[in-house]
Amino acid sequence: MAKQVIEYAVVPVGIVVPDKDLLKFIAVKFHVHDLDGQHFASPSDVLRAFHKLMSASHAGVHRDA
């Protein structure tokens, strides 16, 4: 597999590149920087992690408001 762009809501947020037997995520948007450098089994796993990250950050915003 070659590098692949990861998009969320039609906005590129990073890429995955093969690294050993996994995919390494490289963030290109600040709000997904917490996932930068992490390894995933598939692009869909990256999206699940992104959704989880966004849900946690939005929950924190509502909790602090």
mmCIF file of C-alpha atoms in Angstrom:
data_model
loop_
_atom_site.group_PDB
_atom_site.id
_atom_site.type_symbol
_atom_site.label_atom_id
_atom_site.label_comp_id
_atom_site.label_asym_id
_atom_site.label_seq_id
_atom_site.Cartn_x
_atom_site.Cartn_y
_atom_site.Cartn_z
ATOM 1 C CA MET A 1 0.000 0.000 0.000
ATOM 2 C CA ALA A 2 1.217 3.484 -0.844
ATOM 3 C CA LYS A 3 0.487 6.571 1.221
ATOM 4 C CA GLN A 4 -3.185 7.423 1.531
ATOM 5 C CA VAL A 5 -4.887 10.694 2.421
ATOM 6 C CA ILE A 6 -7.248 10.531 5.396
ATOM 7 C CA GLU A 7 -10.201 12.902 5.145
ATOM 8 C CA TYR A 8 -12.849 13.904 7.634
ATOM 9 C CA ALA A 9 -15.909 15.798 6.371
ATOM 10 C CA VAL A 10 -14.139 16.174 3.005
ATOM 11 C CA VAL A 11 -11.153 17.902 4.671
ATOM 12 C CA PRO A 12 -7.727 16.207 4.554
ATOM 13 C CA VAL A 13 -6.545 15.753 8.145
ATOM 14 C CA GLY A 14 -3.519 13.532 7.567
ATOM 15 C CA ILE A 15 -1.972 10.693 5.664
ATOM 16 C CA VAL A 16 -1.083 7.112 6.443
ATOM 17 C CA VAL A 17 2.125 5.568 5.211
ATOM 18 C CA PRO A 18 3.215 1.941 5.432
ATOM 19 C CA ASP A 19 5.516 1.317 8.400
ATOM 20 C CA LYS A 20 6.487 -2.274 9.004
ATOM 21 C CA ASP A 21 3.204 -4.229 8.990
ATOM 22 C CA LEU A 22 1.040 -1.262 10.017
ATOM 23 C CA LEU A 23 0.085 2.212 8.851
ATOM 24 C CA LYS A 24 1.673 5.240 10.473
ATOM 25 C CA PHE A 25 -0.536 8.319 10.723
ATOM 26 C CA ILE A 26 1.011 11.699 9.931
ATOM 27 C CA ALA A 27 -1.198 14.616 10.951
ATOM 28 C CA VAL A 28 -1.547 17.647 8.697
ATOM 29 C CA LYS A 29 -4.149 19.435 10.831
ATOM 30 C CA PHE A 30 -3.502 20.645 14.368
ATOM 31 C CA HIS A 31 -6.707 19.218 15.864
ATOM 32 C CA VAL A 32 -5.569 15.641 15.077
ATOM 33 C CA HIS A 33 -1.970 16.139 16.225
ATOM 34 C CA ASP A 34 -2.580 13.800 19.194
ATOM 35 C CA LEU A 35 -2.777 10.928 16.670
ATOM 36 C CA ASP A 36 0.443 11.916 14.877
ATOM 37 C CA GLY A 37 2.932 9.060 14.728
ATOM 38 C CA GLN A 38 0.503 6.420 15.964
ATOM 39 C CA HIS A 39 0.214 3.113 14.143
ATOM 40 C CA PHE A 40 -3.030 1.582 12.916
ATOM 41 C CA ALA A 41 -4.048 -1.632 11.178
ATOM 42 C CA SER A 42 -6.243 0.115 8.583
ATOM 43 C CA PRO A 43 -7.406 3.555 7.418
ATOM 44 C CA SER A 44 -10.800 2.875 8.993
ATOM 45 C CA ASP A 45 -9.044 2.395 12.355
ATOM 46 C CA VAL A 46 -7.546 5.876 11.929
ATOM 47 C CA LEU A 47 -11.013 7.326 11.327
ATOM 48 C CA ARG A 48 -12.385 5.568 14.408
ATOM 49 C CA ALA A 49 -9.546 7.030 16.496
ATOM 50 C CA PHE A 50 -10.227 10.449 15.002
ATOM 51 C CA HIS A 51 -13.951 10.220 15.855
ATOM 52 C CA LYS A 52 -13.072 9.167 19.405
ATOM 53 C CA LEU A 53 -10.630 12.078 19.728
ATOM 54 C CA MET A 54 -13.168 14.589 18.428
ATOM 55 C CA SER A 55 -15.914 13.218 20.699
ATOM 56 C CA ALA A 56 -13.640 13.504 23.729
ATOM 57 C CA SER A 57 -12.600 17.052 22.871
ATOM 58 C CA HIS A 58 -16.197 18.137 22.266
ATOM 59 C CA ALA A 59 -17.279 16.526 25.537
ATOM 60 C CA GLY A 60 -14.574 18.528 27.307
ATOM 61 C CA VAL A 61 -15.815 21.749 25.726
ATOM 62 C CA HIS A 62 -19.377 21.119 26.886
ATOM 63 C CA ARG A 63 -18.248 20.044 30.336
ATOM 64 C CA ASP A 64 -16.167 23.197 30.814
ATOM 65 C CA ALA A 65 -18.877 25.557 29.533
#
